[in-house]
Tab-separated table of C-alpha atoms and ligand atoms in Angstrom:
chain	number	residue	atom	x	y	z
A	1	MET	CA	5.339	-45.759	14.505
A	2	ARG	CA	3.485	-42.688	15.844
A	3	HIS	CA	3.186	-41.809	19.498
A	4	VAL	CA	0.206	-39.942	20.921
A	5	ALA	CA	-0.472	-39.006	24.542
A	6	VAL	CA	-4.103	-38.435	25.526
A	7	VAL	CA	-4.447	-36.676	28.880
A	8	GLY	CA	-7.728	-37.623	30.525
A	9	SER	CA	-9.579	-40.947	30.363
A	10	GLY	CA	-13.169	-39.726	30.128
A	11	PRO	CA	-15.387	-40.055	27.050
A	12	ALA	CA	-13.512	-37.462	24.948
A	13	GLY	CA	-10.166	-39.131	25.643
A	14	PHE	CA	-11.421	-42.597	24.800
A	15	TYR	CA	-13.223	-41.552	21.599
A	16	THR	CA	-10.019	-39.859	20.442
A	17	ALA	CA	-7.984	-42.986	21.191
A	18	GLU	CA	-10.575	-45.137	19.411
A	19	ALA	CA	-10.405	-42.916	16.319
A	20	LEU	CA	-6.588	-42.974	16.348
A	21	THR	CA	-6.489	-46.790	16.435
A	22	LYS	CA	-8.814	-46.802	13.414
A	23	ALA	CA	-6.699	-44.245	11.541
A	24	TYR	CA	-3.309	-45.867	12.215
A	25	GLY	CA	-4.051	-49.554	12.898
A	26	ASP	CA	-1.119	-51.048	14.807
A	27	ALA	CA	1.260	-48.249	13.728
A	28	VAL	CA	0.449	-46.048	16.706
A	29	GLY	CA	1.209	-46.152	20.409
A	30	ILE	CA	-1.400	-44.307	22.499
A	31	ASP	CA	-0.901	-43.566	26.177
A	32	ILE	CA	-4.032	-42.427	28.012
A	33	LEU	CA	-2.995	-40.686	31.234
A	34	ASP	CA	-5.253	-39.837	34.163
A	35	ARG	CA	-4.464	-38.139	37.441
A	36	LEU	CA	-6.874	-40.566	39.169
A	37	PRO	CA	-5.995	-44.250	39.525
A	38	VAL	CA	-9.207	-45.319	37.749
A	39	PRO	CA	-10.436	-44.592	34.217
A	40	TYR	CA	-13.592	-43.147	32.608
A	41	GLY	CA	-13.765	-39.647	34.112
A	42	LEU	CA	-17.270	-38.249	33.772
A	43	ILE	CA	-18.758	-41.716	33.213
A	44	ARG	CA	-17.648	-42.859	36.662
A	45	PHE	CA	-17.763	-39.535	38.524
A	46	GLY	CA	-20.285	-37.336	36.688
A	47	VAL	CA	-23.115	-39.416	35.214
A	48	ALA	CA	-25.780	-39.988	37.881
A	49	PRO	CA	-25.504	-43.366	39.659
A	50	ASP	CA	-29.126	-44.189	38.775
A	51	HIS	CA	-28.441	-43.679	35.048
A	52	GLN	CA	-26.726	-47.003	34.455
A	53	SER	CA	-27.700	-47.228	30.785
A	54	ILE	CA	-25.549	-44.145	30.092
A	55	LYS	CA	-22.654	-45.608	32.093
A	56	ALA	CA	-22.757	-48.803	29.997
A	57	VAL	CA	-20.720	-46.968	27.318
A	58	ALA	CA	-17.668	-47.762	29.475
A	59	ARG	CA	-17.672	-51.245	27.879
A	60	ARG	CA	-16.875	-49.569	24.557
A	61	TYR	CA	-13.998	-47.645	26.146
A	62	GLU	CA	-12.714	-50.866	27.720
A	63	LYS	CA	-12.368	-52.382	24.242
A	64	VAL	CA	-10.233	-49.389	23.251
A	65	ALA	CA	-8.072	-49.728	26.363
A	66	LEU	CA	-7.464	-53.405	25.552
A	67	THR	CA	-6.456	-52.674	21.933
A	68	PRO	CA	-2.775	-53.511	21.287
A	69	GLY	CA	-0.714	-50.310	21.356
A	70	VAL	CA	-3.086	-48.535	23.777
A	71	ARG	CA	-2.104	-48.129	27.442
A	72	PHE	CA	-3.980	-46.618	30.391
A	73	LEU	CA	-1.734	-45.001	32.996
A	74	GLY	CA	-3.645	-43.951	36.088
A	75	ASN	CA	-2.167	-41.891	38.907
A	76	VAL	CA	-0.153	-39.701	36.506
A	77	HIS	CA	-0.767	-36.018	37.091
A	78	LEU	CA	-0.003	-33.605	34.243
A	79	GLY	CA	1.670	-30.583	35.798
A	80	ALA	CA	3.000	-32.548	38.799
A	81	ASP	CA	4.424	-35.859	37.532
A	82	VAL	CA	5.065	-34.720	33.966
A	83	SER	CA	4.912	-31.379	32.169
A	84	ILE	CA	3.292	-30.532	28.852
A	85	GLU	CA	6.757	-29.751	27.425
A	86	GLU	CA	7.957	-33.234	28.408
A	87	LEU	CA	4.929	-34.908	26.813
A	88	LEU	CA	5.499	-32.932	23.609
A	89	HIS	CA	9.130	-34.060	23.697
A	90	TYR	CA	8.239	-37.756	23.863
A	91	TYR	CA	5.071	-37.857	21.739
A	92	ASP	CA	4.240	-36.740	18.195
A	93	ALA	CA	0.949	-35.288	19.410
A	94	VAL	CA	-0.611	-34.531	22.782
A	95	VAL	CA	-4.394	-34.370	23.212
A	96	LEU	CA	-5.880	-32.678	26.279
A	97	ALA	CA	-9.087	-34.432	27.312
A	98	THR	CA	-8.985	-33.005	30.795
A	99	GLY	CA	-12.658	-32.012	30.926
A	100	ALA	CA	-14.073	-29.173	33.003
A	101	PRO	CA	-13.923	-30.418	36.579
A	102	HIS	CA	-14.108	-27.055	38.382
A	103	ASP	CA	-17.373	-25.432	39.456
A	104	ARG	CA	-18.155	-21.955	38.164
A	105	ARG	CA	-18.555	-19.761	41.217
A	106	LEU	CA	-21.890	-18.081	41.859
A	107	GLY	CA	-20.031	-14.897	42.711
A	108	ILE	CA	-22.658	-13.614	45.167
A	109	PRO	CA	-22.278	-12.684	48.851
A	110	GLY	CA	-22.445	-15.775	51.056
A	111	ASP	CA	-21.423	-18.247	48.349
A	112	ASP	CA	-18.603	-19.424	50.615
A	113	LEU	CA	-20.828	-20.196	53.627
A	114	PRO	CA	-20.872	-23.776	54.939
A	115	GLY	CA	-23.774	-25.554	53.281
A	116	VAL	CA	-23.092	-24.022	49.837
A	117	VAL	CA	-21.553	-26.505	47.424
A	118	GLY	CA	-20.949	-26.641	43.700
A	119	SER	CA	-22.347	-29.436	41.588
A	120	ALA	CA	-18.877	-30.847	40.786
A	121	ALA	CA	-18.353	-31.362	44.508
A	122	PHE	CA	-21.868	-32.620	45.236
A	123	VAL	CA	-22.040	-34.942	42.218
A	124	GLY	CA	-18.466	-36.083	42.977
A	125	TRP	CA	-19.539	-36.851	46.552
A	126	TYR	CA	-22.420	-39.150	45.612
A	127	ASN	CA	-20.371	-40.714	42.815
A	128	GLY	CA	-17.352	-41.586	44.989
A	129	HIS	CA	-14.829	-39.092	43.595
A	130	PRO	CA	-11.886	-39.280	46.006
A	131	ASP	CA	-11.544	-35.458	46.104
A	132	PHE	CA	-15.084	-35.072	47.497
A	133	ALA	CA	-15.560	-38.162	49.657
A	134	ASP	CA	-15.384	-36.023	52.816
A	135	LEU	CA	-17.821	-33.321	51.628
A	136	SER	CA	-20.494	-34.268	54.155
A	137	PRO	CA	-23.245	-31.980	52.754
A	138	PRO	CA	-25.838	-30.874	55.346
A	139	LEU	CA	-28.851	-33.135	54.875
A	140	ASP	CA	-30.152	-32.762	58.430
A	141	GLN	CA	-32.399	-29.731	57.730
A	142	PRO	CA	-35.659	-29.506	55.762
A	143	ALA	CA	-34.818	-27.252	52.805
A	144	ALA	CA	-32.412	-27.391	49.870
A	145	ALA	CA	-31.995	-25.071	46.895
A	146	VAL	CA	-30.589	-26.135	43.542
A	147	ILE	CA	-29.472	-23.238	41.359
A	148	GLY	CA	-29.602	-23.637	37.582
A	149	ASN	CA	-32.035	-25.047	35.029
A	150	GLY	CA	-29.839	-27.646	33.314
A	151	ASN	CA	-29.657	-31.440	33.475
A	152	VAL	CA	-27.177	-31.346	36.336
A	153	ALA	CA	-29.741	-29.472	38.462
A	154	LEU	CA	-32.227	-32.244	37.612
A	155	ASP	CA	-29.716	-34.945	38.602
A	156	VAL	CA	-29.071	-33.248	41.941
A	157	ALA	CA	-32.780	-32.682	42.717
A	158	ARG	CA	-33.612	-36.274	41.806
A	159	ILE	CA	-30.816	-37.790	43.900
A	160	LEU	CA	-31.908	-35.650	46.868
A	161	SER	CA	-35.483	-36.935	46.413
A	162	LYS	CA	-35.085	-40.666	45.953
A	163	THR	CA	-35.916	-43.286	48.553
A	164	PRO	CA	-33.315	-45.980	49.323
A	165	ALA	CA	-35.377	-48.496	47.322
A	166	GLU	CA	-35.184	-46.229	44.254
A	167	PHE	CA	-31.397	-46.594	44.217
A	168	ALA	CA	-31.732	-50.312	43.421
A	169	GLY	CA	-29.666	-51.133	40.341
A	170	SER	CA	-27.477	-48.033	40.798
A	171	ASP	CA	-23.832	-47.722	41.800
A	172	ILE	CA	-24.325	-44.909	44.307
A	173	VAL	CA	-21.412	-44.865	46.713
A	174	ALA	CA	-22.110	-46.250	50.202
A	175	HIS	CA	-21.374	-43.024	52.144
A	176	ALA	CA	-23.901	-41.058	50.056
A	177	PHE	CA	-26.504	-43.828	50.098
A	178	GLU	CA	-26.409	-43.938	53.913
A	179	ALA	CA	-26.510	-40.149	54.294
A	180	LEU	CA	-29.371	-39.735	51.810
A	181	ALA	CA	-31.349	-42.532	53.462
A	182	HIS	CA	-31.382	-40.440	56.661
A	183	SER	CA	-31.897	-37.078	54.950
A	184	ALA	CA	-34.370	-34.641	56.538
A	185	ILE	CA	-34.806	-32.649	53.314
A	186	ARG	CA	-38.457	-32.199	52.370
A	187	ASP	CA	-38.429	-29.122	50.130
A	188	ILE	CA	-36.102	-28.824	47.161
A	189	THR	CA	-36.334	-25.587	45.194
A	190	ILE	CA	-34.854	-25.517	41.683
A	191	LEU	CA	-34.152	-21.888	40.784
A	192	GLY	CA	-33.963	-20.709	37.193
A	193	ARG	CA	-33.069	-17.121	36.373
A	194	ARG	CA	-35.193	-17.356	33.228
A	195	GLY	CA	-38.492	-19.099	32.376
A	196	PRO	CA	-39.894	-22.492	31.306
A	197	HIS	CA	-39.111	-21.838	27.619
A	198	GLN	CA	-35.443	-21.165	28.445
A	199	ILE	CA	-34.650	-24.339	30.427
A	200	ALA	CA	-31.661	-26.475	29.428
A	201	MET	CA	-33.331	-29.692	30.668
A	202	THR	CA	-33.924	-32.580	28.272
A	203	PRO	CA	-37.339	-34.306	28.172
A	204	LYS	CA	-36.359	-37.767	29.378
A	205	GLU	CA	-34.519	-36.389	32.408
A	206	LEU	CA	-37.287	-33.899	33.256
A	207	GLY	CA	-39.983	-36.569	32.862
A	208	GLU	CA	-38.278	-38.702	35.525
A	209	LEU	CA	-39.319	-36.184	38.182
A	210	GLY	CA	-42.932	-37.142	37.562
A	211	HIS	CA	-42.297	-40.766	38.599
A	212	LEU	CA	-40.604	-40.465	41.980
A	213	GLU	CA	-41.892	-42.547	44.899
A	214	ALA	CA	-41.665	-39.923	47.630
A	215	ALA	CA	-41.405	-36.598	45.818
A	216	ALA	CA	-43.671	-34.588	43.542
A	217	PRO	CA	-42.719	-31.682	41.256
A	218	SER	CA	-44.564	-28.408	41.757
A	219	VAL	CA	-44.738	-25.704	39.065
A	220	SER	CA	-46.805	-22.517	39.112
A	221	PRO	CA	-49.124	-22.197	36.071
A	222	ASP	CA	-48.498	-18.426	36.233
A	223	ASP	CA	-44.890	-18.869	35.075
A	224	PHE	CA	-45.784	-20.044	31.563
A	225	PRO	CA	-46.156	-17.938	28.441
A	226	PRO	CA	-49.430	-18.569	26.517
A	227	ALA	CA	-49.717	-22.250	25.468
A	228	GLY	CA	-49.785	-21.321	21.776
A	229	THR	CA	-46.196	-20.078	21.938
A	230	ASP	CA	-44.882	-23.611	22.648
A	231	ALA	CA	-45.345	-24.407	18.942
A	232	ALA	CA	-42.338	-22.230	18.069
A	233	LEU	CA	-40.018	-24.304	20.280
A	234	GLU	CA	-37.633	-26.914	18.912
A	235	PRO	CA	-39.320	-30.382	19.371
A	236	GLY	CA	-37.135	-31.551	22.291
A	237	GLN	CA	-37.635	-28.296	24.140
A	238	ARG	CA	-41.365	-28.435	23.441
A	239	LYS	CA	-41.499	-31.907	25.005
A	240	SER	CA	-39.665	-30.627	28.085
A	241	VAL	CA	-42.116	-27.740	28.420
A	242	GLU	CA	-44.998	-30.234	28.050
A	243	HIS	CA	-43.622	-32.048	31.115
A	244	LEU	CA	-43.542	-28.783	33.043
A	245	ARG	CA	-47.116	-27.961	32.020
A	246	ALA	CA	-48.197	-31.454	33.132
A	247	PHE	CA	-46.481	-30.914	36.503
A	248	ALA	CA	-48.314	-27.596	36.868
A	249	ALA	CA	-51.672	-29.207	36.033
A	250	ALA	CA	-51.221	-32.253	38.299
A	251	PRO	CA	-53.352	-32.551	41.445
A	252	PRO	CA	-51.562	-32.009	44.797
A	253	ALA	CA	-49.009	-34.705	45.621
A	254	GLY	CA	-51.098	-36.285	48.370
A	255	ASP	CA	-49.005	-38.792	50.262
A	256	ARG	CA	-45.605	-37.907	48.774
A	257	PRO	CA	-43.712	-36.139	51.577
A	258	LYS	CA	-41.128	-34.283	49.458
A	259	THR	CA	-41.731	-31.474	46.982
A	260	ILE	CA	-39.494	-30.304	44.155
A	261	HIS	CA	-40.509	-26.669	43.604
A	262	PHE	CA	-39.637	-25.017	40.291
A	263	ASP	CA	-38.975	-21.350	40.923
A	264	PHE	CA	-38.641	-19.583	37.564
A	265	PHE	CA	-37.596	-15.985	36.904
A	266	ALA	CA	-35.587	-16.181	40.123
A	267	ARG	CA	-32.027	-14.834	40.305
A	268	PRO	CA	-29.991	-15.520	43.457
A	269	LEU	CA	-28.603	-12.290	44.930
A	270	ALA	CA	-27.078	-13.548	48.199
A	271	ILE	CA	-26.925	-16.459	50.572
A	272	GLU	CA	-27.501	-15.576	54.210
A	273	GLY	CA	-27.246	-17.347	57.542
A	274	ASP	CA	-25.645	-17.342	60.934
A	275	GLY	CA	-22.317	-19.037	60.194
A	276	ARG	CA	-23.936	-21.360	57.642
A	277	ALA	CA	-26.425	-21.184	54.790
A	278	GLU	CA	-29.990	-20.665	55.959
A	279	ARG	CA	-31.705	-18.812	53.126
A	280	LEU	CA	-31.243	-17.528	49.610
A	281	ILE	CA	-32.162	-13.974	48.779
A	282	VAL	CA	-33.642	-14.022	45.311
A	283	GLU	CA	-34.645	-11.285	42.888
A	284	ARG	CA	-37.644	-11.761	40.637
A	285	THR	CA	-36.645	-11.321	36.984
A	286	ALA	CA	-38.351	-10.716	33.672
A	287	LEU	CA	-37.048	-11.505	30.191
A	288	GLY	CA	-35.467	-8.596	28.370
A	289	PRO	CA	-35.775	-8.090	24.591
A	290	ASP	CA	-32.504	-10.045	24.165
A	291	GLY	CA	-34.039	-13.042	25.965
A	292	GLN	CA	-31.794	-12.560	29.009
A	293	ALA	CA	-32.962	-12.152	32.613
A	294	ARG	CA	-33.438	-8.600	33.921
A	295	GLY	CA	-33.915	-7.893	37.638
A	296	THR	CA	-37.278	-6.359	38.596
A	297	GLY	CA	-36.133	-5.092	42.009
A	298	GLU	CA	-38.619	-7.383	43.812
A	299	THR	CA	-36.824	-9.684	46.250
A	300	TYR	CA	-37.834	-12.537	48.526
A	301	ALA	CA	-36.186	-15.266	50.611
A	302	VAL	CA	-36.097	-18.997	49.915
A	303	PRO	CA	-35.189	-21.152	52.945
A	304	ALA	CA	-32.209	-23.415	52.156
A	305	GLN	CA	-29.716	-24.988	54.517
A	306	LEU	CA	-28.123	-26.807	51.584
A	307	VAL	CA	-27.453	-24.832	48.391
A	308	VAL	CA	-26.124	-26.677	45.340
A	309	SER	CA	-25.106	-24.436	42.449
A	310	CYS	CA	-25.426	-26.210	39.099
A	311	ILE	CA	-24.427	-23.340	36.829
A	312	GLY	CA	-21.650	-24.904	34.770
A	313	TYR	CA	-17.981	-25.782	34.936
A	314	SER	CA	-14.547	-24.648	33.818
A	315	SER	CA	-11.296	-26.368	32.861
A	316	PRO	CA	-8.374	-25.536	35.134
A	317	PRO	CA	-5.331	-24.028	33.405
A	318	ILE	CA	-2.295	-26.225	32.764
A	319	PRO	CA	1.203	-24.681	33.027
A	320	GLY	CA	2.623	-24.184	29.536
A	321	VAL	CA	-0.768	-24.325	27.756
A	322	PRO	CA	-2.509	-21.143	26.486
A	323	TYR	CA	-5.639	-20.480	28.547
A	324	ASP	CA	-8.708	-18.267	28.065
A	325	GLU	CA	-9.734	-16.979	31.515
A	326	ARG	CA	-13.062	-15.660	30.285
A	327	LEU	CA	-14.136	-18.907	28.628
A	328	GLY	CA	-12.514	-21.096	31.292
A	329	ARG	CA	-10.876	-23.375	28.725
A	330	PHE	CA	-8.080	-23.714	26.186
A	331	PRO	CA	-8.399	-21.510	23.091
A	332	ASN	CA	-8.273	-23.674	19.974
A	333	ALA	CA	-9.140	-23.809	16.290
A	334	HIS	CA	-11.067	-27.012	15.502
A	335	GLY	CA	-9.398	-28.642	18.492
A	336	GLN	CA	-5.848	-27.479	17.749
A	337	ILE	CA	-4.275	-25.355	20.488
A	338	ALA	CA	-0.715	-25.160	19.152
A	339	ASP	CA	1.692	-27.184	17.045
A	340	ARG	CA	1.111	-30.876	17.955
A	341	LEU	CA	-1.119	-29.893	20.886
A	342	TYR	CA	-4.884	-30.506	20.754
A	343	ALA	CA	-7.970	-30.394	22.984
A	344	VAL	CA	-11.143	-32.486	22.844
A	345	GLY	CA	-14.392	-32.637	24.800
A	346	TRP	CA	-15.181	-30.057	27.449
A	347	ALA	CA	-11.541	-28.869	27.484
A	348	ARG	CA	-12.103	-27.913	23.835
A	349	ARG	CA	-15.770	-26.809	23.695
A	350	GLY	CA	-16.708	-25.936	27.222
A	351	PRO	CA	-19.147	-27.867	29.433
A	352	THR	CA	-22.018	-28.607	27.044
A	353	GLY	CA	-23.455	-31.593	25.244
A	354	THR	CA	-24.078	-35.237	26.013
A	355	ILE	CA	-21.544	-38.071	26.296
A	356	GLY	CA	-22.115	-38.805	22.584
A	357	THR	CA	-21.180	-35.241	21.581
A	358	ASN	CA	-17.579	-36.157	22.399
A	359	ARG	CA	-17.452	-38.807	19.709
A	360	PRO	CA	-17.373	-36.581	16.584
A	361	ASP	CA	-15.173	-34.246	18.579
A	362	GLY	CA	-12.544	-36.920	19.224
A	363	TYR	CA	-12.779	-38.250	15.674
A	364	GLU	CA	-12.212	-34.781	14.214
A	365	VAL	CA	-9.046	-34.257	16.226
A	366	ALA	CA	-7.800	-37.768	15.400
A	367	GLU	CA	-8.309	-36.891	11.703
A	368	ALA	CA	-6.302	-33.697	12.166
A	369	ILE	CA	-3.479	-35.673	13.772
A	370	ALA	CA	-3.578	-38.238	10.951
A	371	ALA	CA	-3.439	-35.375	8.419
A	372	ALA	CA	-0.402	-33.842	10.158
A	373	PHE	CA	1.325	-37.230	10.490
A	374	PRO	CA	-0.037	-39.361	7.634
A	375	PRO	CA	-0.135	-43.088	8.391
A	376	GLY	CA	2.887	-44.695	6.729
A	377	SER	CA	4.984	-41.499	6.663
A	378	ALA	CA	8.508	-41.441	8.071
A	379	PRO	CA	8.596	-41.705	11.876
A	380	SER	CA	9.707	-38.699	13.875
A	381	GLY	CA	12.012	-40.732	16.111
A	382	ARG	CA	10.302	-39.713	19.322
A	383	ASP	CA	10.496	-42.153	22.229
A	384	GLY	CA	6.795	-42.323	23.141
A	385	ALA	CA	5.923	-44.772	25.931
A	386	ALA	CA	9.540	-45.784	26.598
A	387	GLY	CA	10.557	-42.172	27.221
A	388	LEU	CA	7.610	-41.481	29.516
A	389	ASP	CA	8.195	-44.692	31.478
A	390	ARG	CA	11.850	-43.738	32.086
A	391	LEU	CA	10.858	-40.243	33.193
A	392	LEU	CA	8.097	-41.385	35.553
A	393	ALA	CA	10.335	-44.066	37.084
A	394	SER	CA	13.064	-41.460	37.714
A	395	ARG	CA	10.439	-39.416	39.633
A	396	GLY	CA	9.117	-42.304	41.681
A	397	CYS	CA	5.730	-42.068	39.946
A	398	ASP	CA	4.091	-45.485	39.800
A	399	PRO	CA	1.296	-45.501	37.186
A	400	VAL	CA	-1.723	-47.768	37.627
A	401	PRO	CA	-2.102	-49.909	34.480
A	402	PHE	CA	-5.424	-51.026	33.019
A	403	ALA	CA	-4.905	-54.573	34.365
A	404	ASP	CA	-4.948	-53.123	37.895
A	405	TRP	CA	-8.132	-51.222	37.110
A	406	GLN	CA	-9.679	-54.504	35.980
A	407	ARG	CA	-8.806	-56.003	39.380
A	408	ILE	CA	-10.292	-52.961	41.115
A	409	GLU	CA	-13.443	-53.253	39.026
A	410	ALA	CA	-13.788	-56.983	39.739
A	411	ALA	CA	-13.421	-56.245	43.475
A	412	GLU	CA	-16.079	-53.499	43.247
A	413	VAL	CA	-18.541	-55.743	41.454
A	414	ALA	CA	-17.896	-58.612	43.887
A	415	ALA	CA	-18.471	-56.285	46.870
A	416	ALA	CA	-21.788	-54.892	45.561
A	417	ARG	CA	-24.708	-54.909	47.987
A	418	ALA	CA	-27.707	-56.932	46.856
A	419	GLY	CA	-29.384	-55.106	43.986
A	420	PHE	CA	-26.512	-52.658	43.349
A	421	THR	CA	-24.147	-52.882	40.409
A	422	ARG	CA	-20.954	-52.307	42.388
A	423	GLU	CA	-19.554	-50.998	45.647
A	424	LYS	CA	-17.231	-48.215	44.564
A	425	LEU	CA	-13.818	-48.214	46.201
A	426	VAL	CA	-13.330	-44.559	47.024
A	427	ARG	CA	-9.765	-44.842	48.354
A	428	VAL	CA	-8.458	-46.901	45.473
A	429	PRO	CA	-4.742	-46.282	46.228
A	430	ASP	CA	-5.196	-47.997	49.626
A	431	MET	CA	-6.690	-50.980	47.910
A	432	LEU	CA	-3.840	-51.110	45.405
A	433	ARG	CA	-1.246	-50.982	48.157
A	434	THR	CA	-2.832	-53.856	50.068
A	435	SER	CA	-3.054	-55.919	46.891
A	436	GLY	CA	0.636	-55.456	46.115
A	437	HIS	CA	0.568	-52.995	43.212
B	501	NAP	P1	-26.184	-26.218	31.457
B	501	NAP	O1	-27.020	-27.150	30.684
B	501	NAP	O2	-25.336	-25.247	30.725
B	501	NAP	O3	-27.154	-25.424	32.463
B	501	NAP	C1	-26.647	-24.426	33.308
B	501	NAP	C2	-27.800	-23.665	33.929
B	501	NAP	O4	-27.260	-22.759	34.868
B	501	NAP	C3	-28.622	-22.841	32.946
B	501	NAP	O5	-29.988	-22.970	33.288
B	501	NAP	C4	-28.132	-21.408	33.188
B	501	NAP	O6	-29.115	-20.428	32.957
B	501	NAP	C5	-27.850	-21.478	34.654
B	501	NAP	N1	-26.910	-20.455	35.122
B	501	NAP	C6	-25.668	-20.166	34.636
B	501	NAP	N2	-25.100	-19.181	35.344
B	501	NAP	C7	-26.006	-18.822	36.289
B	501	NAP	C8	-26.002	-17.876	37.321
B	501	NAP	N3	-24.942	-17.089	37.510
B	501	NAP	N4	-27.097	-17.760	38.118
B	501	NAP	C9	-28.169	-18.564	37.934
B	501	NAP	N5	-28.234	-19.504	36.959
B	501	NAP	C10	-27.157	-19.633	36.156
B	501	NAP	O7	-25.164	-26.979	32.427
B	501	NAP	P2	-25.249	-28.296	33.299
B	501	NAP	O8	-26.592	-28.551	33.844
B	501	NAP	O9	-24.069	-28.177	34.200
B	501	NAP	O10	-24.954	-29.461	32.238
B	501	NAP	C11	-23.728	-29.494	31.508
B	501	NAP	C12	-23.905	-30.376	30.269
B	501	NAP	O11	-24.019	-31.741	30.664
B	501	NAP	C13	-25.185	-30.036	29.515
B	501	NAP	O12	-24.969	-30.128	28.142
B	501	NAP	C14	-26.142	-31.112	29.989
B	501	NAP	O13	-27.217	-31.386	29.103
B	501	NAP	C15	-25.205	-32.291	30.137
B	501	NAP	N6	-25.782	-33.289	31.057
B	501	NAP	C16	-26.553	-34.269	30.523
B	501	NAP	C17	-27.164	-35.193	31.342
B	501	NAP	C18	-28.035	-36.252	30.746
B	501	NAP	O14	-28.148	-36.326	29.532
B	501	NAP	N7	-28.668	-37.111	31.530
B	501	NAP	C19	-26.976	-35.125	32.722
B	501	NAP	C20	-26.184	-34.103	33.258
B	501	NAP	C21	-25.582	-33.179	32.401
B	501	NAP	P3	-29.127	-19.556	31.592
B	501	NAP	O15	-29.687	-20.483	30.549
B	501	NAP	O16	-29.995	-18.405	31.918
B	501	NAP	O17	-27.692	-19.178	31.297
């Protein structure tokens, strides 16, 4: 019998567990730990609530969680309830699937003013992440700025633009739904420090902005390079740029009261305001020969009482695990950090790629574990689950098992408002206490 601990129950953690069950059959015990009481990480707290087809992959992870030998243990915090040394003592291998939950800081004057939030916090707020339930972003003023030209910036701009009716079929959390329904925001400016050819937005997600009930995208035709140069782009990127060109060519929005302005070649220099964000000071840029943005010295102000920076994420360090400050993640070779210690997903690669990118990632690390501990080879005599259970009990840590999550999920689905998929329980521990966990 082999024992593997997977820390983190998002996509990377579940694909790794799935691959391990395939490699070892019933000769492996896999414990999937999460510091939150509920599973699925980025699927529950990162993927936009109106992208339910992406969230449906959770059904696949559920099958893994219900596989004999696999356990989910929510409410177990690596670094607080158990250390990495202790996990390595009890398990043959430990896989960090802890993601990249921290926002990269803008690092400009004023980035700590009230009204400036990172995308992890803002996305966590509208997705019911318990850490961000009290964020209360300012939606009572007319202008918002979204910094970054990736898919997260698109998610944020779209969620800020949608009417209540457009959230039908979503699982947006009640506190965000109510706040957004009363939002005064009319102008949303998406700032990119480079140009239309350099966006990191995928075509499907960008195209959605063209079909909003109450908001219209606005792009300046002057920001594009000559049309002939699009041919050199990779097909997906070319499709995205086609969307932008269509937005630029579209007639004025008419009766749609909100506008999503694309401001390209725009680098934020500072955020200013009297005790809270009121405007962004932006420098016009041009592309240098290396394709990177160079400041031109020309500056201007963009009004914004809410500023959401969507410029990427980092993985927090874990005591006892080597950490690369510059990259904001764990240094590794093909997923291996040290003897018997591995990383998958964003903790391994950094915050890029789709949910599906984590699948080959998890399978590769599972293969490396199976190569180090071939199925059928002599057991190492480690205690696995039994050892962890004893340790956690001695510390008064009470893990939430998958069966409890299933009760939580059933309660969420039963509580859903008409037309919504579920009513997310944000304070899950309260619910568990009242139901006798
Ligand atoms: P991303 O794709 O890496 O985009 C980050 C953006 O921030 C880039 O445009 C980057 O510009 C810009 N940026 C970085 N530092 C900056 C700074 N200091 N000042 C101004 N701009 C700055 O990251 P993301 O949007 O957070 O997405 C993370 C991953 O999740 C991506 O792979 C994304 O595709 C994926 N995702 C997918 C979906 C979906 O499929 N529906 C939804 C959400 C996220 P430069 O290019 O100039 O560096």
